[in-house]
Amino acid sequence: MVSENVLGKPKKYQGFSIDVLEALATYLGFKYEIYVAPDHKYGSPQEDGSWNGLIGELVFKRADIGISALTITPDRENVVDFTTRYMDYSVGVLLRKAEKTVDMFACLAPFDLSLWACIAGTVLLVGLLVYLLNWLNPPRLQMGSMTSTTLYNSMWFVYGSFVQQG
């Protein structure tokens, strides 16, 4: 980024990329001059096959190196060489950690309250119908067998059939 220009002094750039450039210049022993691409773009292919922006400056040999927060794409890799990424920036979202609470009714969470009411109503209605049908037309049982066709047992029969449990 550009630091503030005070009283006509030349622009001074600062930031991590500038620190890397200065370290490279010191280690490898070269001098550099920083300038911004004339169109202030990173670089994209044009309809005629040429490139604009920073990539265009490198392709047309108006610049020796380019330092920027530039995305490495396959199209750009076909025309210029990239170093490995030395800085990875990604956006993150911070949230407050949820308090751990124990909810006794967590097993009811998969369904809405209205659906649970429909299930309970269905079990009651069908259980009552099973009880009435057994009362009006009792099954013929062999001698010595015992079954209980109470309303309570009819409800449990319907509920067990509904959830496929014994």
mmCIF file with all atom_site columns, C-alpha atoms in Angstrom:
data_model
loop_
_atom_site.group_PDB
_atom_site.id
_atom_site.type_symbol
_atom_site.label_atom_id
_atom_site.label_alt_id
_atom_site.label_comp_id
_atom_site.label_asym_id
_atom_site.label_entity_id
_atom_site.label_seq_id
_atom_site.pdbx_PDB_ins_code
_atom_site.Cartn_x
_atom_site.Cartn_y
_atom_site.Cartn_z
_atom_site.occupancy
_atom_site.B_iso_or_equiv
_atom_site.pdbx_formal_charge
_atom_site.auth_seq_id
_atom_site.auth_comp_id
_atom_site.auth_asym_id
_atom_site.auth_atom_id
_atom_site.pdbx_PDB_model_num
ATOM 1   C CA . MET A 1 1   ? 0.000   0.000   0.000   1.00 0.00 ? 1   MET A CA 1
ATOM 2   C CA . VAL A 1 2   ? 1.069   3.575   -0.507  1.00 0.00 ? 2   VAL A CA 1
ATOM 3   C CA . SER A 1 3   ? 1.969   5.610   2.549   1.00 0.00 ? 3   SER A CA 1
ATOM 4   C CA . GLU A 1 4   ? 0.797   9.206   2.686   1.00 0.00 ? 4   GLU A CA 1
ATOM 5   C CA . ASN A 1 5   ? 2.555   11.639  0.381   1.00 0.00 ? 5   ASN A CA 1
ATOM 6   C CA . VAL A 1 6   ? 3.793   14.535  2.540   1.00 0.00 ? 6   VAL A CA 1
ATOM 7   C CA . LEU A 1 7   ? 4.928   17.868  1.033   1.00 0.00 ? 7   LEU A CA 1
ATOM 8   C CA . GLY A 1 8   ? 5.704   16.584  -2.453  1.00 0.00 ? 8   GLY A CA 1
ATOM 9   C CA . LYS A 1 9   ? 7.956   13.742  -1.362  1.00 0.00 ? 9   LYS A CA 1
ATOM 10  C CA . PRO A 1 10  ? 7.911   10.718  -3.666  1.00 0.00 ? 10  PRO A CA 1
ATOM 11  C CA . LYS A 1 11  ? 5.431   7.964   -2.942  1.00 0.00 ? 11  LYS A CA 1
ATOM 12  C CA . LYS A 1 12  ? 6.621   5.325   -0.530  1.00 0.00 ? 12  LYS A CA 1
ATOM 13  C CA . TYR A 1 13  ? 5.233   1.832   -0.594  1.00 0.00 ? 13  TYR A CA 1
ATOM 14  C CA . GLN A 1 14  ? 4.959   -0.343  2.474   1.00 0.00 ? 14  GLN A CA 1
ATOM 15  C CA . GLY A 1 15  ? 3.631   -3.742  3.414   1.00 0.00 ? 15  GLY A CA 1
ATOM 16  C CA . PHE A 1 16  ? 4.585   -7.390  3.487   1.00 0.00 ? 16  PHE A CA 1
ATOM 17  C CA . SER A 1 17  ? 5.257   -7.629  -0.263  1.00 0.00 ? 17  SER A CA 1
ATOM 18  C CA . ILE A 1 18  ? 7.618   -4.636  -0.079  1.00 0.00 ? 18  ILE A CA 1
ATOM 19  C CA . ASP A 1 19  ? 9.433   -6.259  2.864   1.00 0.00 ? 19  ASP A CA 1
ATOM 20  C CA . VAL A 1 20  ? 9.873   -9.435  0.773   1.00 0.00 ? 20  VAL A CA 1
ATOM 21  C CA . LEU A 1 21  ? 11.139  -7.375  -2.201  1.00 0.00 ? 21  LEU A CA 1
ATOM 22  C CA . GLU A 1 22  ? 13.658  -5.510  -0.027  1.00 0.00 ? 22  GLU A CA 1
ATOM 23  C CA . ALA A 1 23  ? 14.894  -8.760  1.525   1.00 0.00 ? 23  ALA A CA 1
ATOM 24  C CA . LEU A 1 24  ? 15.345  -10.294 -1.946  1.00 0.00 ? 24  LEU A CA 1
ATOM 25  C CA . ALA A 1 25  ? 17.151  -7.188  -3.215  1.00 0.00 ? 25  ALA A CA 1
ATOM 26  C CA . THR A 1 26  ? 19.534  -7.262  -0.245  1.00 0.00 ? 26  THR A CA 1
ATOM 27  C CA . TYR A 1 27  ? 20.173  -11.008 -0.496  1.00 0.00 ? 27  TYR A CA 1
ATOM 28  C CA . LEU A 1 28  ? 20.565  -11.147 -4.303  1.00 0.00 ? 28  LEU A CA 1
ATOM 29  C CA . GLY A 1 29  ? 22.182  -7.713  -4.707  1.00 0.00 ? 29  GLY A CA 1
ATOM 30  C CA . PHE A 1 30  ? 19.910  -5.960  -7.197  1.00 0.00 ? 30  PHE A CA 1
ATOM 31  C CA . LYS A 1 31  ? 18.269  -2.534  -7.325  1.00 0.00 ? 31  LYS A CA 1
ATOM 32  C CA . TYR A 1 32  ? 14.650  -1.972  -8.191  1.00 0.00 ? 32  TYR A CA 1
ATOM 33  C CA . GLU A 1 33  ? 12.197  0.752   -9.067  1.00 0.00 ? 33  GLU A CA 1
ATOM 34  C CA . ILE A 1 34  ? 8.533   0.349   -8.239  1.00 0.00 ? 34  ILE A CA 1
ATOM 35  C CA . TYR A 1 35  ? 5.814   1.454   -10.613 1.00 0.00 ? 35  TYR A CA 1
ATOM 36  C CA . VAL A 1 36  ? 2.142   0.636   -10.935 1.00 0.00 ? 36  VAL A CA 1
ATOM 37  C CA . ALA A 1 37  ? 0.681   -0.888  -14.111 1.00 0.00 ? 37  ALA A CA 1
ATOM 38  C CA . PRO A 1 38  ? -0.710  1.974   -16.237 1.00 0.00 ? 38  PRO A CA 1
ATOM 39  C CA . ASP A 1 39  ? -4.259  0.577   -16.288 1.00 0.00 ? 39  ASP A CA 1
ATOM 40  C CA . HIS A 1 40  ? -4.173  -0.304  -12.545 1.00 0.00 ? 40  HIS A CA 1
ATOM 41  C CA . LYS A 1 41  ? -5.284  -3.900  -13.230 1.00 0.00 ? 41  LYS A CA 1
ATOM 42  C CA . TYR A 1 42  ? -3.868  -7.276  -12.250 1.00 0.00 ? 42  TYR A CA 1
ATOM 43  C CA . GLY A 1 43  ? -4.095  -8.755  -15.726 1.00 0.00 ? 43  GLY A CA 1
ATOM 44  C CA . SER A 1 44  ? -6.602  -10.592 -17.841 1.00 0.00 ? 44  SER A CA 1
ATOM 45  C CA . PRO A 1 45  ? -6.537  -11.857 -21.433 1.00 0.00 ? 45  PRO A CA 1
ATOM 46  C CA . GLN A 1 46  ? -7.979  -9.556  -24.082 1.00 0.00 ? 46  GLN A CA 1
ATOM 47  C CA . GLU A 1 47  ? -9.983  -10.551 -27.160 1.00 0.00 ? 47  GLU A CA 1
ATOM 48  C CA . ASP A 1 48  ? -6.926  -10.239 -29.420 1.00 0.00 ? 48  ASP A CA 1
ATOM 49  C CA . GLY A 1 49  ? -4.885  -12.604 -27.182 1.00 0.00 ? 49  GLY A CA 1
ATOM 50  C CA . SER A 1 50  ? -2.814  -9.911  -25.484 1.00 0.00 ? 50  SER A CA 1
ATOM 51  C CA . TRP A 1 51  ? -2.815  -9.214  -21.762 1.00 0.00 ? 51  TRP A CA 1
ATOM 52  C CA . ASN A 1 52  ? -3.481  -6.071  -19.764 1.00 0.00 ? 52  ASN A CA 1
ATOM 53  C CA . GLY A 1 53  ? -2.415  -5.004  -16.283 1.00 0.00 ? 53  GLY A CA 1
ATOM 54  C CA . LEU A 1 54  ? 0.541   -6.424  -14.377 1.00 0.00 ? 54  LEU A CA 1
ATOM 55  C CA . ILE A 1 55  ? 0.596   -9.637  -16.433 1.00 0.00 ? 55  ILE A CA 1
ATOM 56  C CA . GLY A 1 56  ? 0.703   -7.531  -19.637 1.00 0.00 ? 56  GLY A CA 1
ATOM 57  C CA . GLU A 1 57  ? 3.684   -5.577  -18.303 1.00 0.00 ? 57  GLU A CA 1
ATOM 58  C CA . LEU A 1 58  ? 5.548   -8.845  -17.726 1.00 0.00 ? 58  LEU A CA 1
ATOM 59  C CA . VAL A 1 59  ? 4.531   -10.393 -21.068 1.00 0.00 ? 59  VAL A CA 1
ATOM 60  C CA . PHE A 1 60  ? 5.616   -7.310  -23.048 1.00 0.00 ? 60  PHE A CA 1
ATOM 61  C CA . LYS A 1 61  ? 8.886   -7.171  -21.008 1.00 0.00 ? 61  LYS A CA 1
ATOM 62  C CA . ARG A 1 62  ? 8.241   -3.690  -19.640 1.00 0.00 ? 62  ARG A CA 1
ATOM 63  C CA . ALA A 1 63  ? 8.756   -5.162  -16.142 1.00 0.00 ? 63  ALA A CA 1
ATOM 64  C CA . ASP A 1 64  ? 11.141  -7.830  -14.864 1.00 0.00 ? 64  ASP A CA 1
ATOM 65  C CA . ILE A 1 65  ? 9.098   -8.955  -11.865 1.00 0.00 ? 65  ILE A CA 1
ATOM 66  C CA . GLY A 1 66  ? 5.667   -8.248  -10.491 1.00 0.00 ? 66  GLY A CA 1
ATOM 67  C CA . ILE A 1 67  ? 4.727   -8.308  -6.839  1.00 0.00 ? 67  ILE A CA 1
ATOM 68  C CA . SER A 1 68  ? 1.081   -8.199  -5.939  1.00 0.00 ? 68  SER A CA 1
ATOM 69  C CA . ALA A 1 69  ? -1.752  -9.997  -4.214  1.00 0.00 ? 69  ALA A CA 1
ATOM 70  C CA . LEU A 1 70  ? -2.400  -11.831 -7.454  1.00 0.00 ? 70  LEU A CA 1
ATOM 71  C CA . THR A 1 71  ? -4.476  -14.964 -7.889  1.00 0.00 ? 71  THR A CA 1
ATOM 72  C CA . ILE A 1 72  ? -2.662  -17.768 -9.695  1.00 0.00 ? 72  ILE A CA 1
ATOM 73  C CA . THR A 1 73  ? -4.911  -19.011 -12.490 1.00 0.00 ? 73  THR A CA 1
ATOM 74  C CA . PRO A 1 74  ? -4.187  -21.541 -15.262 1.00 0.00 ? 74  PRO A CA 1
ATOM 75  C CA . ASP A 1 75  ? -4.459  -18.811 -17.936 1.00 0.00 ? 75  ASP A CA 1
ATOM 76  C CA . ARG A 1 76  ? -1.884  -16.651 -16.153 1.00 0.00 ? 76  ARG A CA 1
ATOM 77  C CA . GLU A 1 77  ? 0.405   -19.634 -15.546 1.00 0.00 ? 77  GLU A CA 1
ATOM 78  C CA . ASN A 1 78  ? 0.508   -20.252 -19.290 1.00 0.00 ? 78  ASN A CA 1
ATOM 79  C CA . VAL A 1 79  ? 2.132   -16.862 -19.967 1.00 0.00 ? 79  VAL A CA 1
ATOM 80  C CA . VAL A 1 80  ? 4.231   -16.075 -16.851 1.00 0.00 ? 80  VAL A CA 1
ATOM 81  C CA . ASP A 1 81  ? 6.055   -18.026 -14.143 1.00 0.00 ? 81  ASP A CA 1
ATOM 82  C CA . PHE A 1 82  ? 4.902   -17.783 -10.542 1.00 0.00 ? 82  PHE A CA 1
ATOM 83  C CA . THR A 1 83  ? 6.759   -18.466 -7.334  1.00 0.00 ? 83  THR A CA 1
ATOM 84  C CA . THR A 1 84  ? 5.037   -20.554 -4.729  1.00 0.00 ? 84  THR A CA 1
ATOM 85  C CA . ARG A 1 85  ? 2.609   -18.623 -2.591  1.00 0.00 ? 85  ARG A CA 1
ATOM 86  C CA . TYR A 1 86  ? 4.340   -17.031 0.346   1.00 0.00 ? 86  TYR A CA 1
ATOM 87  C CA . MET A 1 87  ? 1.226   -15.660 1.980   1.00 0.00 ? 87  MET A CA 1
ATOM 88  C CA . ASP A 1 88  ? -2.238  -17.162 2.146   1.00 0.00 ? 88  ASP A CA 1
ATOM 89  C CA . TYR A 1 89  ? -5.096  -14.875 3.047   1.00 0.00 ? 89  TYR A CA 1
ATOM 90  C CA . SER A 1 90  ? -8.588  -16.138 3.587   1.00 0.00 ? 90  SER A CA 1
ATOM 91  C CA . VAL A 1 91  ? -11.618 -14.555 5.132   1.00 0.00 ? 91  VAL A CA 1
ATOM 92  C CA . GLY A 1 92  ? -12.856 -16.036 8.382   1.00 0.00 ? 92  GLY A CA 1
ATOM 93  C CA . VAL A 1 93  ? -15.865 -15.448 10.560  1.00 0.00 ? 93  VAL A CA 1
ATOM 94  C CA . LEU A 1 94  ? -15.590 -15.505 14.331  1.00 0.00 ? 94  LEU A CA 1
ATOM 95  C CA . LEU A 1 95  ? -18.517 -16.554 16.473  1.00 0.00 ? 95  LEU A CA 1
ATOM 96  C CA . ARG A 1 96  ? -18.998 -16.771 20.188  1.00 0.00 ? 96  ARG A CA 1
ATOM 97  C CA . LYS A 1 97  ? -18.769 -20.344 21.429  1.00 0.00 ? 97  LYS A CA 1
ATOM 98  C CA . ALA A 1 98  ? -22.194 -21.774 22.208  1.00 0.00 ? 98  ALA A CA 1
ATOM 99  C CA . GLU A 1 99  ? -22.898 -22.629 25.803  1.00 0.00 ? 99  GLU A CA 1
ATOM 100 C CA . LYS A 1 100 ? -23.375 -26.323 26.389  1.00 0.00 ? 100 LYS A CA 1
ATOM 101 C CA . THR A 1 101 ? -26.860 -26.983 27.673  1.00 0.00 ? 101 THR A CA 1
ATOM 102 C CA . VAL A 1 102 ? -28.607 -30.291 28.150  1.00 0.00 ? 102 VAL A CA 1
ATOM 103 C CA . ASP A 1 103 ? -32.093 -30.397 26.704  1.00 0.00 ? 103 ASP A CA 1
ATOM 104 C CA . MET A 1 104 ? -34.304 -33.252 27.846  1.00 0.00 ? 104 MET A CA 1
ATOM 105 C CA . PHE A 1 105 ? -36.532 -32.829 24.805  1.00 0.00 ? 105 PHE A CA 1
ATOM 106 C CA . ALA A 1 106 ? -33.765 -32.892 22.167  1.00 0.00 ? 106 ALA A CA 1
ATOM 107 C CA . CYS A 1 107 ? -35.228 -36.132 20.801  1.00 0.00 ? 107 CYS A CA 1
ATOM 108 C CA . LEU A 1 108 ? -38.281 -34.128 19.717  1.00 0.00 ? 108 LEU A CA 1
ATOM 109 C CA . ALA A 1 109 ? -36.199 -31.668 17.676  1.00 0.00 ? 109 ALA A CA 1
ATOM 110 C CA . PRO A 1 110 ? -36.332 -33.486 14.292  1.00 0.00 ? 110 PRO A CA 1
ATOM 111 C CA . PHE A 1 111 ? -40.062 -32.764 13.917  1.00 0.00 ? 111 PHE A CA 1
ATOM 112 C CA . ASP A 1 112 ? -42.136 -29.641 14.387  1.00 0.00 ? 112 ASP A CA 1
ATOM 113 C CA . LEU A 1 113 ? -44.655 -29.420 17.240  1.00 0.00 ? 113 LEU A CA 1
ATOM 114 C CA . SER A 1 114 ? -47.592 -29.610 14.803  1.00 0.00 ? 114 SER A CA 1
ATOM 115 C CA . LEU A 1 115 ? -46.257 -32.884 13.353  1.00 0.00 ? 115 LEU A CA 1
ATOM 116 C CA . TRP A 1 116 ? -45.906 -34.384 16.848  1.00 0.00 ? 116 TRP A CA 1
ATOM 117 C CA . ALA A 1 117 ? -49.510 -33.336 17.558  1.00 0.00 ? 117 ALA A CA 1
ATOM 118 C CA . CYS A 1 118 ? -50.645 -35.071 14.341  1.00 0.00 ? 118 CYS A CA 1
ATOM 119 C CA . ILE A 1 119 ? -48.768 -38.252 15.288  1.00 0.00 ? 119 ILE A CA 1
ATOM 120 C CA . ALA A 1 120 ? -50.299 -38.281 18.780  1.00 0.00 ? 120 ALA A CA 1
ATOM 121 C CA . GLY A 1 121 ? -53.765 -37.597 17.373  1.00 0.00 ? 121 GLY A CA 1
ATOM 122 C CA . THR A 1 122 ? -53.379 -40.404 14.837  1.00 0.00 ? 122 THR A CA 1
ATOM 123 C CA . VAL A 1 123 ? -52.280 -42.892 17.514  1.00 0.00 ? 123 VAL A CA 1
ATOM 124 C CA . LEU A 1 124 ? -55.265 -41.924 19.710  1.00 0.00 ? 124 LEU A CA 1
ATOM 125 C CA . LEU A 1 125 ? -57.812 -42.061 16.874  1.00 0.00 ? 125 LEU A CA 1
ATOM 126 C CA . VAL A 1 126 ? -56.614 -45.331 15.322  1.00 0.00 ? 126 VAL A CA 1
ATOM 127 C CA . GLY A 1 127 ? -56.173 -46.894 18.787  1.00 0.00 ? 127 GLY A CA 1
ATOM 128 C CA . LEU A 1 128 ? -59.755 -46.005 19.623  1.00 0.00 ? 128 LEU A CA 1
ATOM 129 C CA . LEU A 1 129 ? -60.972 -47.461 16.311  1.00 0.00 ? 129 LEU A CA 1
ATOM 130 C CA . VAL A 1 130 ? -59.028 -50.710 16.902  1.00 0.00 ? 130 VAL A CA 1
ATOM 131 C CA . TYR A 1 131 ? -60.569 -50.959 20.397  1.00 0.00 ? 131 TYR A CA 1
ATOM 132 C CA . LEU A 1 132 ? -64.089 -50.356 19.069  1.00 0.00 ? 132 LEU A CA 1
ATOM 133 C CA . LEU A 1 133 ? -63.685 -52.891 16.239  1.00 0.00 ? 133 LEU A CA 1
ATOM 134 C CA . ASN A 1 134 ? -62.428 -55.513 18.716  1.00 0.00 ? 134 ASN A CA 1
ATOM 135 C CA . TRP A 1 135 ? -65.294 -54.734 21.093  1.00 0.00 ? 135 TRP A CA 1
ATOM 136 C CA . LEU A 1 136 ? -67.966 -54.938 18.368  1.00 0.00 ? 136 LEU A CA 1
ATOM 137 C CA . ASN A 1 137 ? -66.527 -58.059 16.689  1.00 0.00 ? 137 ASN A CA 1
ATOM 138 C CA . PRO A 1 138 ? -64.340 -59.954 19.165  1.00 0.00 ? 138 PRO A CA 1
ATOM 139 C CA . PRO A 1 139 ? -61.856 -62.413 17.634  1.00 0.00 ? 139 PRO A CA 1
ATOM 140 C CA . ARG A 1 140 ? -62.694 -66.116 17.971  1.00 0.00 ? 140 ARG A CA 1
ATOM 141 C CA . LEU A 1 141 ? -60.166 -67.619 20.328  1.00 0.00 ? 141 LEU A CA 1
ATOM 142 C CA . GLN A 1 142 ? -59.408 -71.220 21.081  1.00 0.00 ? 142 GLN A CA 1
ATOM 143 C CA . MET A 1 143 ? -60.218 -72.587 24.530  1.00 0.00 ? 143 MET A CA 1
ATOM 144 C CA . GLY A 1 144 ? -57.689 -71.570 27.145  1.00 0.00 ? 144 GLY A CA 1
ATOM 145 C CA . SER A 1 145 ? -56.103 -68.614 25.266  1.00 0.00 ? 145 SER A CA 1
ATOM 146 C CA . MET A 1 146 ? -56.276 -65.172 26.798  1.00 0.00 ? 146 MET A CA 1
ATOM 147 C CA . THR A 1 147 ? -55.916 -61.797 25.136  1.00 0.00 ? 147 THR A CA 1
ATOM 148 C CA . SER A 1 148 ? -56.662 -58.423 26.502  1.00 0.00 ? 148 SER A CA 1
ATOM 149 C CA . THR A 1 149 ? -58.376 -56.009 24.146  1.00 0.00 ? 149 THR A CA 1
ATOM 150 C CA . THR A 1 150 ? -58.470 -53.001 26.443  1.00 0.00 ? 150 THR A CA 1
ATOM 151 C CA . LEU A 1 151 ? -58.193 -49.424 25.192  1.00 0.00 ? 151 LEU A CA 1
ATOM 152 C CA . TYR A 1 152 ? -54.703 -49.204 26.731  1.00 0.00 ? 152 TYR A CA 1
ATOM 153 C CA . ASN A 1 153 ? -53.479 -52.291 24.840  1.00 0.00 ? 153 ASN A CA 1
ATOM 154 C CA . SER A 1 154 ? -55.071 -51.030 21.611  1.00 0.00 ? 154 SER A CA 1
ATOM 155 C CA . MET A 1 155 ? -53.164 -47.729 21.924  1.00 0.00 ? 155 MET A CA 1
ATOM 156 C CA . TRP A 1 156 ? -49.863 -49.554 22.523  1.00 0.00 ? 156 TRP A CA 1
ATOM 157 C CA . PHE A 1 157 ? -50.549 -51.837 19.557  1.00 0.00 ? 157 PHE A CA 1
ATOM 158 C CA . VAL A 1 158 ? -51.059 -48.827 17.246  1.00 0.00 ? 158 VAL A CA 1
ATOM 159 C CA . TYR A 1 159 ? -48.027 -46.993 18.654  1.00 0.00 ? 159 TYR A CA 1
ATOM 160 C CA . GLY A 1 160 ? -45.824 -50.109 18.297  1.00 0.00 ? 160 GLY A CA 1
ATOM 161 C CA . SER A 1 161 ? -47.029 -50.551 14.730  1.00 0.00 ? 161 SER A CA 1
ATOM 162 C CA . PHE A 1 162 ? -46.400 -46.894 13.992  1.00 0.00 ? 162 PHE A CA 1
ATOM 163 C CA . VAL A 1 163 ? -42.777 -46.863 15.220  1.00 0.00 ? 163 VAL A CA 1
ATOM 164 C CA . GLN A 1 164 ? -42.203 -50.494 14.174  1.00 0.00 ? 164 GLN A CA 1
ATOM 165 C CA . GLN A 1 165 ? -41.280 -51.629 17.663  1.00 0.00 ? 165 GLN A CA 1
ATOM 166 C CA . GLY A 1 166 ? -42.532 -54.524 19.732  1.00 0.00 ? 166 GLY A CA 1
#
